[in-house]
PDB file of C-alpha atoms in Angstrom:
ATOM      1  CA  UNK J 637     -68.552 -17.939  80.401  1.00 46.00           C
ATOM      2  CA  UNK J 638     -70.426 -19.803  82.949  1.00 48.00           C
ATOM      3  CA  UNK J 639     -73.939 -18.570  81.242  1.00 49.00           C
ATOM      4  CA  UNK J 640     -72.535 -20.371  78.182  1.00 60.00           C
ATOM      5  CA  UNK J 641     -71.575 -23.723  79.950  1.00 73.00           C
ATOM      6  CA  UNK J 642     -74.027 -26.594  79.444  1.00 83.00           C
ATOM      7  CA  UNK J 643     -74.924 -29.734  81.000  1.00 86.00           C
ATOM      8  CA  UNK J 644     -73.698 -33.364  79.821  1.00 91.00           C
ATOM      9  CA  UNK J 645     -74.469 -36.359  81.197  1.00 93.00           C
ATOM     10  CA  UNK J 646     -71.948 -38.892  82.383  1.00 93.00           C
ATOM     11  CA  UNK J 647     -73.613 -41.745  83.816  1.00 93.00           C
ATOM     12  CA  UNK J 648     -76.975 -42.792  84.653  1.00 94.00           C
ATOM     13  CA  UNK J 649     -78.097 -46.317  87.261  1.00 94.00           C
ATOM     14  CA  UNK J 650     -81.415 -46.804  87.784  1.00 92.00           C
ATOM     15  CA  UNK J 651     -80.802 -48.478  90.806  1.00 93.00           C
ATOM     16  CA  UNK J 652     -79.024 -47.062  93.914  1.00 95.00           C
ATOM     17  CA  UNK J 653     -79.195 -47.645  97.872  1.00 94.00           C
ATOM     18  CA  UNK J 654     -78.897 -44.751  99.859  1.00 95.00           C
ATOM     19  CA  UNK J 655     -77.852 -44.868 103.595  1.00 94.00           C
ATOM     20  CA  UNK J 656     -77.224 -42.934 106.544  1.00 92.00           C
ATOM     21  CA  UNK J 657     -73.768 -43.511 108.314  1.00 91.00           C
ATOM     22  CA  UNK J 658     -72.446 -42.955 111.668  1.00 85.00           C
ATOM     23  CA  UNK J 659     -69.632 -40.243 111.986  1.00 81.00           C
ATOM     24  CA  UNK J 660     -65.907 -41.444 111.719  1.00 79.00           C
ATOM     25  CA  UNK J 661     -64.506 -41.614 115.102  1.00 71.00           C
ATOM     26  CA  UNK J 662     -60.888 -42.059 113.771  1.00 70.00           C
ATOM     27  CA  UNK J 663     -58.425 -41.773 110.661  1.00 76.00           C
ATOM     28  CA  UNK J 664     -58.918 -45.151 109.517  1.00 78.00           C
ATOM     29  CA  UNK J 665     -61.488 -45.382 106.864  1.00 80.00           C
ATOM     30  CA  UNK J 666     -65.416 -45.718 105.828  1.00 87.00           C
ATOM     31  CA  UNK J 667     -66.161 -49.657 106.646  1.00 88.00           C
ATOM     32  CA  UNK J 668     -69.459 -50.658 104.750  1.00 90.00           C
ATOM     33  CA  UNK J 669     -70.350 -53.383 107.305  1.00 88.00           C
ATOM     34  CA  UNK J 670     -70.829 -51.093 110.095  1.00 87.00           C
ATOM     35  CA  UNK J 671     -73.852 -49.756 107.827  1.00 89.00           C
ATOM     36  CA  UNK J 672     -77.435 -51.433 107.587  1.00 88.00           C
ATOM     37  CA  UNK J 673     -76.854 -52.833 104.066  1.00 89.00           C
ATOM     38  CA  UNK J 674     -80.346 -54.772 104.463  1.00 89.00           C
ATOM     39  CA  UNK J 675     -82.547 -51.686 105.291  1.00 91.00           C
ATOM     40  CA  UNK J 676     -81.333 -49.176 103.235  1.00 92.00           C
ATOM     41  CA  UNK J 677     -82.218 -45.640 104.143  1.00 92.00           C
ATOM     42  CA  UNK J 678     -84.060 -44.616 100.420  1.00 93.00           C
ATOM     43  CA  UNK J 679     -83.927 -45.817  97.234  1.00 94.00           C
ATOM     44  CA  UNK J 680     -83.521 -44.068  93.729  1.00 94.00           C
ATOM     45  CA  UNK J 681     -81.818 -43.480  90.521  1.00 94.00           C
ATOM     46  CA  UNK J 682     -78.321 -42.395  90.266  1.00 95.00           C
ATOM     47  CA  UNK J 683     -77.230 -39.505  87.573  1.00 94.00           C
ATOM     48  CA  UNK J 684     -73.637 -38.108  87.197  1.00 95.00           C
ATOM     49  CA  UNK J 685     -73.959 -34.977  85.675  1.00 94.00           C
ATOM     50  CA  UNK J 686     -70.808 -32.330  84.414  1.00 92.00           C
ATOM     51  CA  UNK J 687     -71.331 -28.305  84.035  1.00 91.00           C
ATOM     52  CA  UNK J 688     -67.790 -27.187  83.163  1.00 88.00           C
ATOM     53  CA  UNK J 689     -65.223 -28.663  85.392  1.00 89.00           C
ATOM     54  CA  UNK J 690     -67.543 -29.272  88.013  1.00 92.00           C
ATOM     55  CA  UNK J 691     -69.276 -32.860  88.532  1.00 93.00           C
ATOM     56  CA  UNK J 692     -72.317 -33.258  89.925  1.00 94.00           C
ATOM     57  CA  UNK J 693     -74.175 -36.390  91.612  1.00 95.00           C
ATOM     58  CA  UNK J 694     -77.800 -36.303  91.770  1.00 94.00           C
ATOM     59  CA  UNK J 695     -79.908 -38.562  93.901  1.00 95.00           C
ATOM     60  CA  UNK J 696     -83.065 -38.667  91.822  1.00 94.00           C
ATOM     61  CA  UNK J 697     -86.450 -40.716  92.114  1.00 92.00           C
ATOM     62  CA  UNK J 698     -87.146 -43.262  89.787  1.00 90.00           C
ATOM     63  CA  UNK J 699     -90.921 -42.154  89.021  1.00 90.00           C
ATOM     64  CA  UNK J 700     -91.103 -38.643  88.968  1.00 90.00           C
ATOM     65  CA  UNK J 701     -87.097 -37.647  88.542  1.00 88.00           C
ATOM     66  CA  UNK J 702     -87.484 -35.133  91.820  1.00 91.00           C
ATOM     67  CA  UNK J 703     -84.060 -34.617  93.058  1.00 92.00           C
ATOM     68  CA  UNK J 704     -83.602 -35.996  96.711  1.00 92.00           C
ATOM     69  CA  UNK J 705     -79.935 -34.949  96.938  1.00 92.00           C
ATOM     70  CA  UNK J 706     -76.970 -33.669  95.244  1.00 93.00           C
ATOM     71  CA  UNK J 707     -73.223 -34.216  95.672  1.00 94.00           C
ATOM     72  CA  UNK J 708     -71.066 -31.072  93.906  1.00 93.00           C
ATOM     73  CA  UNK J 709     -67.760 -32.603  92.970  1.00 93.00           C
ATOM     74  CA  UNK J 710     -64.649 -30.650  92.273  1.00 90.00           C
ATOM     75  CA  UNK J 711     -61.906 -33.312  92.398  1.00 88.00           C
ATOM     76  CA  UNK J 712     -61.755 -36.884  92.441  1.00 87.00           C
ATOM     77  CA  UNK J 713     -60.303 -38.454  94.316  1.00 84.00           C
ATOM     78  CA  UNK J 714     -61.368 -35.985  96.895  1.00 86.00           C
ATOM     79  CA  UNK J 715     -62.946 -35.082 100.473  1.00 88.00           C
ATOM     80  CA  UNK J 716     -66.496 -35.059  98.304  1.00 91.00           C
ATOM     81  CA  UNK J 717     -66.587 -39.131  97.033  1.00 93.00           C
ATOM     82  CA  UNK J 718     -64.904 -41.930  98.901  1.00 91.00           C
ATOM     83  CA  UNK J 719     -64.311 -45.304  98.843  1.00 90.00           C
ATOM     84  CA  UNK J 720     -65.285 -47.509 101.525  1.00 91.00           C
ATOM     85  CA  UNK J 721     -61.875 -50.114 102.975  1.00 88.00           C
ATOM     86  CA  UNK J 722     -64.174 -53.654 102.643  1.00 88.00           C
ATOM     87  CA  UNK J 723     -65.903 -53.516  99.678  1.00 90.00           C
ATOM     88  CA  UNK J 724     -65.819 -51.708  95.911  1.00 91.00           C
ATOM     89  CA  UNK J 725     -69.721 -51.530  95.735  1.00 93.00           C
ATOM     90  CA  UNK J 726     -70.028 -48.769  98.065  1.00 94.00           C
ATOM     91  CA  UNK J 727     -69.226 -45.055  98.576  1.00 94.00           C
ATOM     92  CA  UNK J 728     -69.170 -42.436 100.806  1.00 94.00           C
ATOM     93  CA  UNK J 729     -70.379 -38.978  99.564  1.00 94.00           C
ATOM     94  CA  UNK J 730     -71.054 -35.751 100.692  1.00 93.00           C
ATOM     95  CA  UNK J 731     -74.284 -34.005  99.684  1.00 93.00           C
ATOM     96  CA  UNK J 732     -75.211 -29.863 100.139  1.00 91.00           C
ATOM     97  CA  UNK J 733     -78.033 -27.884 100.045  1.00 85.00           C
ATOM     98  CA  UNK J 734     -78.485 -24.401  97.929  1.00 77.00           C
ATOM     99  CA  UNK J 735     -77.881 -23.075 101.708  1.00 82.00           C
ATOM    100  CA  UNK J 736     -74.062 -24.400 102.436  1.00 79.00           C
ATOM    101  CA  UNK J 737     -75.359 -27.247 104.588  1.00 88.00           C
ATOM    102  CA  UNK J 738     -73.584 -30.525 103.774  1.00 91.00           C
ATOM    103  CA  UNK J 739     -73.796 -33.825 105.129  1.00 92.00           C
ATOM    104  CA  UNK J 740     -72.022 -37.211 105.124  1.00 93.00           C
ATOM    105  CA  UNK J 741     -74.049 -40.235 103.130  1.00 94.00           C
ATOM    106  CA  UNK J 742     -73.494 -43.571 102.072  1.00 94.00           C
ATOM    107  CA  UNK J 743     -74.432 -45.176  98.434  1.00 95.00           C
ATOM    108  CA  UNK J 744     -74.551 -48.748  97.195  1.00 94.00           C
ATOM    109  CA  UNK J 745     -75.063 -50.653  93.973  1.00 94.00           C
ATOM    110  CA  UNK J 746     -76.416 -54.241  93.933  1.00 91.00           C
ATOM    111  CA  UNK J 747     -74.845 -54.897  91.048  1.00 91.00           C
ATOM    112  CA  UNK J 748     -70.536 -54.664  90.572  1.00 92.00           C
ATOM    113  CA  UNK J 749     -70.763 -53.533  87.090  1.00 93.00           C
ATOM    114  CA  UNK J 750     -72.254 -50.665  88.105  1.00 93.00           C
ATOM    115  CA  UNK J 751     -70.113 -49.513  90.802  1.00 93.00           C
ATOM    116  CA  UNK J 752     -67.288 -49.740  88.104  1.00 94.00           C
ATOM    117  CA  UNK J 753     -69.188 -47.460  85.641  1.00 94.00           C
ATOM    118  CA  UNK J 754     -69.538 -44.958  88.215  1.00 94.00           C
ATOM    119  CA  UNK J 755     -65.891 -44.549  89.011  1.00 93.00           C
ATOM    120  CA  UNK J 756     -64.844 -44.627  85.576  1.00 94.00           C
ATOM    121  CA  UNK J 757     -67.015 -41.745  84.458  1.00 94.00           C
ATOM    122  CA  UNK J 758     -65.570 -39.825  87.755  1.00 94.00           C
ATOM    123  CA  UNK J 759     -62.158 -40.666  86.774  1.00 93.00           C
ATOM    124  CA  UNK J 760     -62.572 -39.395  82.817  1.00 93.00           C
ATOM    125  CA  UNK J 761     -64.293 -36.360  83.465  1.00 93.00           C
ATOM    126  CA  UNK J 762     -61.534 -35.398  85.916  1.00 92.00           C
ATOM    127  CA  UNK J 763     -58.961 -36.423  83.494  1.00 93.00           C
ATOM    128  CA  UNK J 764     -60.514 -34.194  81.021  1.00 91.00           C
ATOM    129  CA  UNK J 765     -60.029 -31.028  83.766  1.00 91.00           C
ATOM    130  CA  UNK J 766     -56.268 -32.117  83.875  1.00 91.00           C
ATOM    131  CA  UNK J 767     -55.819 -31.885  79.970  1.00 91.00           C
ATOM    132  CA  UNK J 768     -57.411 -28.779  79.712  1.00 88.00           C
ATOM    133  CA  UNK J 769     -55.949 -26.800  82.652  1.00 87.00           C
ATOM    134  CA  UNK J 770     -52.854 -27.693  81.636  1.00 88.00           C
ATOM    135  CA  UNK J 771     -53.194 -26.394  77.789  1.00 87.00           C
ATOM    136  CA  UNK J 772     -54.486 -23.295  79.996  1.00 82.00           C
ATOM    137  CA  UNK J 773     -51.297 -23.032  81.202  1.00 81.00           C
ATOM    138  CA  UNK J 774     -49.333 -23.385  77.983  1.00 81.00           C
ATOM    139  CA  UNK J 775     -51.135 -20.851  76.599  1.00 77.00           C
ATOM    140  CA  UNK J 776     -51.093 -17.970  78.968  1.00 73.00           C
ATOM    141  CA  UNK J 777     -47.101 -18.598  78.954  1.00 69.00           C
ATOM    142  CA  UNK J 778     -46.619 -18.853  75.299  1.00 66.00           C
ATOM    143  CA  UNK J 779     -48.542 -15.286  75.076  1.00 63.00           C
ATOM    144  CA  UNK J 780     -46.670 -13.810  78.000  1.00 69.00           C
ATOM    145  CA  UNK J 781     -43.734 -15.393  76.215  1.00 65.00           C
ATOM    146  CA  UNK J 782     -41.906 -11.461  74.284  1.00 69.00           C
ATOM    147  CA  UNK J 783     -42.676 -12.126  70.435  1.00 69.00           C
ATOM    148  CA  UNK J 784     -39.955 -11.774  67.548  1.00 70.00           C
ATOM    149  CA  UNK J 785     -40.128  -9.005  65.281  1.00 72.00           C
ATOM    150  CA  UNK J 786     -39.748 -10.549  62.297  1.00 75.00           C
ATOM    151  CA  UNK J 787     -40.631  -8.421  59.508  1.00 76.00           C
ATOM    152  CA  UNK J 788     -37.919  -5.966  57.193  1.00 75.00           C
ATOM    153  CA  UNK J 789     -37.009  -2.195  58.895  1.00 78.00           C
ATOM    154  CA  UNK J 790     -37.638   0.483  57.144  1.00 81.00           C
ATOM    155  CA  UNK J 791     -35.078   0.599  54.583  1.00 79.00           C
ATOM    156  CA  UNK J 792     -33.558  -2.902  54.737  1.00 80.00           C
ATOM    157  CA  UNK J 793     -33.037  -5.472  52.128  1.00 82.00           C
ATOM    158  CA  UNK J 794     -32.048  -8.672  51.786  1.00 81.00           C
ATOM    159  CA  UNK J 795     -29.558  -9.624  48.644  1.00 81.00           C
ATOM    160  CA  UNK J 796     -29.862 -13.831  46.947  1.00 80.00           C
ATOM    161  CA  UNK J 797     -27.313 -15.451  45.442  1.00 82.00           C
ATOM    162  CA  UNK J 798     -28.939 -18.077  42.909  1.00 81.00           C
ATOM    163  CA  UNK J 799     -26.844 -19.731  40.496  1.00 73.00           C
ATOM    164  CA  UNK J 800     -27.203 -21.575  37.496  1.00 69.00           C
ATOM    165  CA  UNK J 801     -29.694 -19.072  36.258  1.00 63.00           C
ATOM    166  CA  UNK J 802     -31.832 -19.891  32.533  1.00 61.00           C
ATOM    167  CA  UNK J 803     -32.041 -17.141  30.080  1.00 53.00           C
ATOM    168  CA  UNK J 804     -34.751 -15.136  30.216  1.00 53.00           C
ATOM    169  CA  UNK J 805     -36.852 -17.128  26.857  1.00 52.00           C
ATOM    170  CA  UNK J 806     -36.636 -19.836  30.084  1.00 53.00           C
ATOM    171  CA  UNK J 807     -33.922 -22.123  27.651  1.00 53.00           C
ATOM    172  CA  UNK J 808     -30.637 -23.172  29.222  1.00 53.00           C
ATOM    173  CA  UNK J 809     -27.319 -22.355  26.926  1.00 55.00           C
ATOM    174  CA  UNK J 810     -26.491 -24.517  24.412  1.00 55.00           C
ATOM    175  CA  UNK J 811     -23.530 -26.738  24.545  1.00 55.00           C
ATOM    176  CA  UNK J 812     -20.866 -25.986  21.942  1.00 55.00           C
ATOM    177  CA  UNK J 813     -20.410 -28.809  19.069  1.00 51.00           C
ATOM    178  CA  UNK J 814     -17.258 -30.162  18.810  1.00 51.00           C
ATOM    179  CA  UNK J 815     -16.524 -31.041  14.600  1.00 49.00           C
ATOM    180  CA  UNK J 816     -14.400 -34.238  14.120  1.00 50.00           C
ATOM    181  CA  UNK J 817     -10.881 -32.386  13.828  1.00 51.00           C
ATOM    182  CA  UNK J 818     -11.296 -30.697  17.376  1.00 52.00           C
ATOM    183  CA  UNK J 819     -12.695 -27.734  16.477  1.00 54.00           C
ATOM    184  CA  UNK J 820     -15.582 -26.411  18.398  1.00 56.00           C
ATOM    185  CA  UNK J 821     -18.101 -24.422  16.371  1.00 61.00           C
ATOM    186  CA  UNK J 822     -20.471 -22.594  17.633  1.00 66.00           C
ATOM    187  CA  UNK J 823     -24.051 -22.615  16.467  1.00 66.00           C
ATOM    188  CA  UNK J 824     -25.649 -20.519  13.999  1.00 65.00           C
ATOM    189  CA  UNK J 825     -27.229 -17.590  14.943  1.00 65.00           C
ATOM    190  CA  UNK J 826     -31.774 -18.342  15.457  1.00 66.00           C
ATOM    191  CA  UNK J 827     -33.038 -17.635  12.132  1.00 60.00           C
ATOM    192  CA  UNK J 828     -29.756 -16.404  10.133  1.00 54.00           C
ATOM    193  CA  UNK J 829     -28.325 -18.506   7.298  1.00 55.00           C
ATOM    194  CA  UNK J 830     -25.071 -20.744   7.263  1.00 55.00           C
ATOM    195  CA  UNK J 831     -22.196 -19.537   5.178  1.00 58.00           C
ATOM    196  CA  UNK J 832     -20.528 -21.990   2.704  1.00 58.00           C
ATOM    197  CA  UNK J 833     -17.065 -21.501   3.283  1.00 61.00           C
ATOM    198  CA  UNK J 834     -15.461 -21.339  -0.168  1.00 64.00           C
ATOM    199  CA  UNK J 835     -13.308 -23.471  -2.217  1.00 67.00           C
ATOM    200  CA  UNK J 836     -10.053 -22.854  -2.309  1.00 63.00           C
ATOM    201  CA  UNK J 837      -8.030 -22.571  -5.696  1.00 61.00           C
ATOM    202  CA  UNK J 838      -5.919 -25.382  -6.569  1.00 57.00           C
ATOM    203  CA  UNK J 839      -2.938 -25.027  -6.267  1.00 55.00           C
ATOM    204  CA  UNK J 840       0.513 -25.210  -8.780  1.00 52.00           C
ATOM    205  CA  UNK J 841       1.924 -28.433  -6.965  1.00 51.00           C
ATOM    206  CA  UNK J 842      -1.615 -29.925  -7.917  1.00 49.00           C
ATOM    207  CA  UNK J 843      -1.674 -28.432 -11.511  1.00 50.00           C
ATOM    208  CA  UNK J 844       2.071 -29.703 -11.518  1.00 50.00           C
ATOM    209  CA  UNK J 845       1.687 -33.127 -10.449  1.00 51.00           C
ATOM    210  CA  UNK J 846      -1.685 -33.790 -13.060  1.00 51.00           C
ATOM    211  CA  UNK J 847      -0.922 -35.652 -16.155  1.00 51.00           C
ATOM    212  CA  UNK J 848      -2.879 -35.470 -19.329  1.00 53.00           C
ATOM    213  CA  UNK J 849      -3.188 -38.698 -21.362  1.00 54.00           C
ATOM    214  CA  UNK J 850      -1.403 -38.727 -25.046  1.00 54.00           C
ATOM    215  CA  UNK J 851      -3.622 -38.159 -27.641  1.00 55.00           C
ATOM    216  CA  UNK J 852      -4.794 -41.583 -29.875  1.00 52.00           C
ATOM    217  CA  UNK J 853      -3.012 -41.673 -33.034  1.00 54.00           C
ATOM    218  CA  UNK J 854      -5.771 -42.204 -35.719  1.00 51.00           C
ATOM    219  CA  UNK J 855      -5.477 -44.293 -38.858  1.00 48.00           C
ATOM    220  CA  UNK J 856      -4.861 -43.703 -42.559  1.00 49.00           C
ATOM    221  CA  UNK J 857      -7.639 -42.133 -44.393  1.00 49.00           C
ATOM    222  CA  UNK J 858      -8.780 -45.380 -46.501  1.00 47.00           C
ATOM    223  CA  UNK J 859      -9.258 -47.605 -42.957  1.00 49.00           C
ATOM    224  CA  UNK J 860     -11.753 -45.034 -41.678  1.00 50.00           C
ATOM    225  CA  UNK J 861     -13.279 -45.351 -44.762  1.00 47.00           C
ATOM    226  CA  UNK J 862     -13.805 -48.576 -44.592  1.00 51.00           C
ATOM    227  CA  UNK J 863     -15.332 -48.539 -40.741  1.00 46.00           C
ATOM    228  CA  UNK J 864     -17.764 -46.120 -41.798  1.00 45.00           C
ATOM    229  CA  UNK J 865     -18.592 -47.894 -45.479  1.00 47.00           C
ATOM    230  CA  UNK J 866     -19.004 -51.296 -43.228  1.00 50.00           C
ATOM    231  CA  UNK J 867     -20.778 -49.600 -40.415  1.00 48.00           C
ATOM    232  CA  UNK J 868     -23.606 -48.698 -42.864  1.00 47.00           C
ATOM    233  CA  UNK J 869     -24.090 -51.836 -44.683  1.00 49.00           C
ATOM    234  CA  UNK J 870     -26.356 -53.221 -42.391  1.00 49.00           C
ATOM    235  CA  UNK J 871     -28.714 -49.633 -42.810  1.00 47.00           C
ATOM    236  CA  UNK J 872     -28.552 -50.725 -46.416  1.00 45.00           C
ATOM    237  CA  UNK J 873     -28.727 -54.565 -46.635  1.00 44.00           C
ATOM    238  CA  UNK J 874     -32.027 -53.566 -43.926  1.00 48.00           C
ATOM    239  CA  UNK J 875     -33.876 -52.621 -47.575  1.00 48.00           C
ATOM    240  CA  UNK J 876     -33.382 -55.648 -49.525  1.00 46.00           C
ATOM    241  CA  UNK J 877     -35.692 -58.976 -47.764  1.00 48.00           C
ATOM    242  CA  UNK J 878     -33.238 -60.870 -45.798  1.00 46.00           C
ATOM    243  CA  UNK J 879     -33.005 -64.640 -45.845  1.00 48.00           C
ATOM    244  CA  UNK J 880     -33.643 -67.036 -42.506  1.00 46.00           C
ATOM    245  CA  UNK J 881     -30.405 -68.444 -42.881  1.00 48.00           C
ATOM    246  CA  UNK J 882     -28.530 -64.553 -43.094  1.00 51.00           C
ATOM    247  CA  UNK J 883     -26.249 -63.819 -40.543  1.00 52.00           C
ATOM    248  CA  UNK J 884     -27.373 -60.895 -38.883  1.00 52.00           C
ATOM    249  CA  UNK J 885     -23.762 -60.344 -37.067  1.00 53.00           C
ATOM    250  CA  UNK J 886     -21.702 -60.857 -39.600  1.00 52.00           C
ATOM    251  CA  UNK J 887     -21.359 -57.578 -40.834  1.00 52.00           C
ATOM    252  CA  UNK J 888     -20.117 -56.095 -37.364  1.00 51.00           C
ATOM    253  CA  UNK J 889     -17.959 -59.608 -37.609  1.00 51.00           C
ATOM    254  CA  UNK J 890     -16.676 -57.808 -40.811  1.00 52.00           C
ATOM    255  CA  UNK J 891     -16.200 -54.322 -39.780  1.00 50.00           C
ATOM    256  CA  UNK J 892     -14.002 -55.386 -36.745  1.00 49.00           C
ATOM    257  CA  UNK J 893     -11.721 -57.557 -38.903  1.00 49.00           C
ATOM    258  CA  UNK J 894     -11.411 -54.731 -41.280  1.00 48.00           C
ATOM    259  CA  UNK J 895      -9.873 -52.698 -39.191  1.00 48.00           C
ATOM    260  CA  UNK J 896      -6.434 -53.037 -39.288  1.00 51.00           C
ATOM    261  CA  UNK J 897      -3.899 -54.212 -36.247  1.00 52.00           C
ATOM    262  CA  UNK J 898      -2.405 -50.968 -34.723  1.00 52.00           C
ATOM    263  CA  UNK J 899       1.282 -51.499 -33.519  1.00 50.00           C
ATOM    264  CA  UNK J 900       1.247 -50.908 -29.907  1.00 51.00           C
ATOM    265  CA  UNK J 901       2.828 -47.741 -29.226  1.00 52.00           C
ATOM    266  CA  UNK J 902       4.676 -46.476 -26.283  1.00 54.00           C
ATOM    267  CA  UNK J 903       2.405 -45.049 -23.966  1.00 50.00           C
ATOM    268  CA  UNK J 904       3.310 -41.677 -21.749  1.00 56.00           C
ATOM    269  CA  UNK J 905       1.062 -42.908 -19.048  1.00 56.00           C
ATOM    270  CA  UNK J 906       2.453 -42.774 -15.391  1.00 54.00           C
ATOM    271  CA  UNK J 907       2.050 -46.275 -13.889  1.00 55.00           C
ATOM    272  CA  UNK J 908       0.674 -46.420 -10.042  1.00 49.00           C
TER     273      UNK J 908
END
């Protein structure tokens, strides 16, 4: 894993003052005016580097990019960078060698800004190791966690209940008709034909209760006679040239008077 680990880079100043500081003589801590901030000891280039959860400060020279020192970091705020008690410019850090020697240094930054960039990108990249070791943690616990068996035994089954189910052409049933005298009737059968219920014979109260009108009593012989004779005089007077001033209604004028006046006769009629 650590082959596969690369190196970002956090934060690069061009400018940095290094200097060398006496030892602390007591608890209270690093003052920056007991330094010689007008002579510093060497000047460089500042690069804050990361390689896992490691951070890493490298003094570097501004020409060439030779590394003059180098400050492994494994917590922050830590024994490894320090603040000074008078100012928020400077720093205390402690540098090794590939050998295990370390030593106690002093760093400045002429300009404020600067100073503040280089906490910051301390302060993330530890951040960053907090988040992740603690999804570390969640994980090794959820997989020493015992898992649930979940899945059907040999032999077991499960039995649903589901109502309201469709037919199996995927229609829902039909809801009866109801006709108008309260009579549900079902539907007719898909594809079958619908049976005329016959007519029922009528019955003798009907047959009873009917009454046939009386026959018309017809007239003597020689009145007929005369309807029909005056009925075709027009046919006959059509042959002969007719004059303008000819009535051509009288003759039906004359066949109606013809006929005779019928007495009324009693009628068998059953008045509603």
């Amino acid at each position: 894993a650590a082959e596969l680990e690369y190196e970002s880079v956090l934060c690069v100043k061009p400018d940095v003052n290094v200097y060398r500081i006496p030892p602390r003589t007591s608890n209270r801590g690093y003052r920056a005016s007991d330094w010689k901030l007008d002579n510093p000891d060497w000047t460089g280039r500042l690069r804050v580097t990361s390689k896992g959860k490691t951070a890493y400060i490298k003094l570097e020279d501004k020409v060439s990019g030779e590394l003059f020192a180098q400050a492994p970091i494994d917590q922050y705020p830590g024994i490894a960078v320090e603040t000074v008690a008078d100012s928020s410019r400077y720093f205390v850090i402690r540098i090794q060698d590939g050998t295990g020697r370390s030593a106690f240094i002093g760093i400045g930054f002429t300009d404020r800004g600067d100073a503040f960039d280089f906490n910051v990108s301390l302060q993330d990249h530890f951040k960053w190791v907090k988040q992740e070791t603690e999804i570390s943690k969640e994980s090794q616990e959820v997989d020493t966690r015992p898992k649930l068996d979940l899945g059907f035994k040999e032999g077991q089954t499960i039995k649903l209940n589901i109502g309201n189910m469709t037919s199996k052409k995927g229609g829902a049933a039909k809801p009866r008709v109801s006709g108008s005298g309260g009579l549900s009737l079902l539907p007719p059968p898909p594809g079958g034909k619908i049976a005329v219920p016959p007519i029922p014979p009528p019955s003798s109260t009907a047959i009873a209760n009917h009454v046939t009108p009386p026959p018309v009593q017809k007239s003597s012989n020689a009145s007929n006679a005369d309807i029909l004779l005056d009925l075709d005089a027009p046919a006959a007077a059509s042959k002969a040239p007719v004059s303008a001033t000819t009535d051509l209604w009288g003759d039906f004028s004359t066949a109606t008077s013809a006929v005779p006046n019928q007495a009324p006769q009693q009628s068998n009629w059953v008045q509603f």
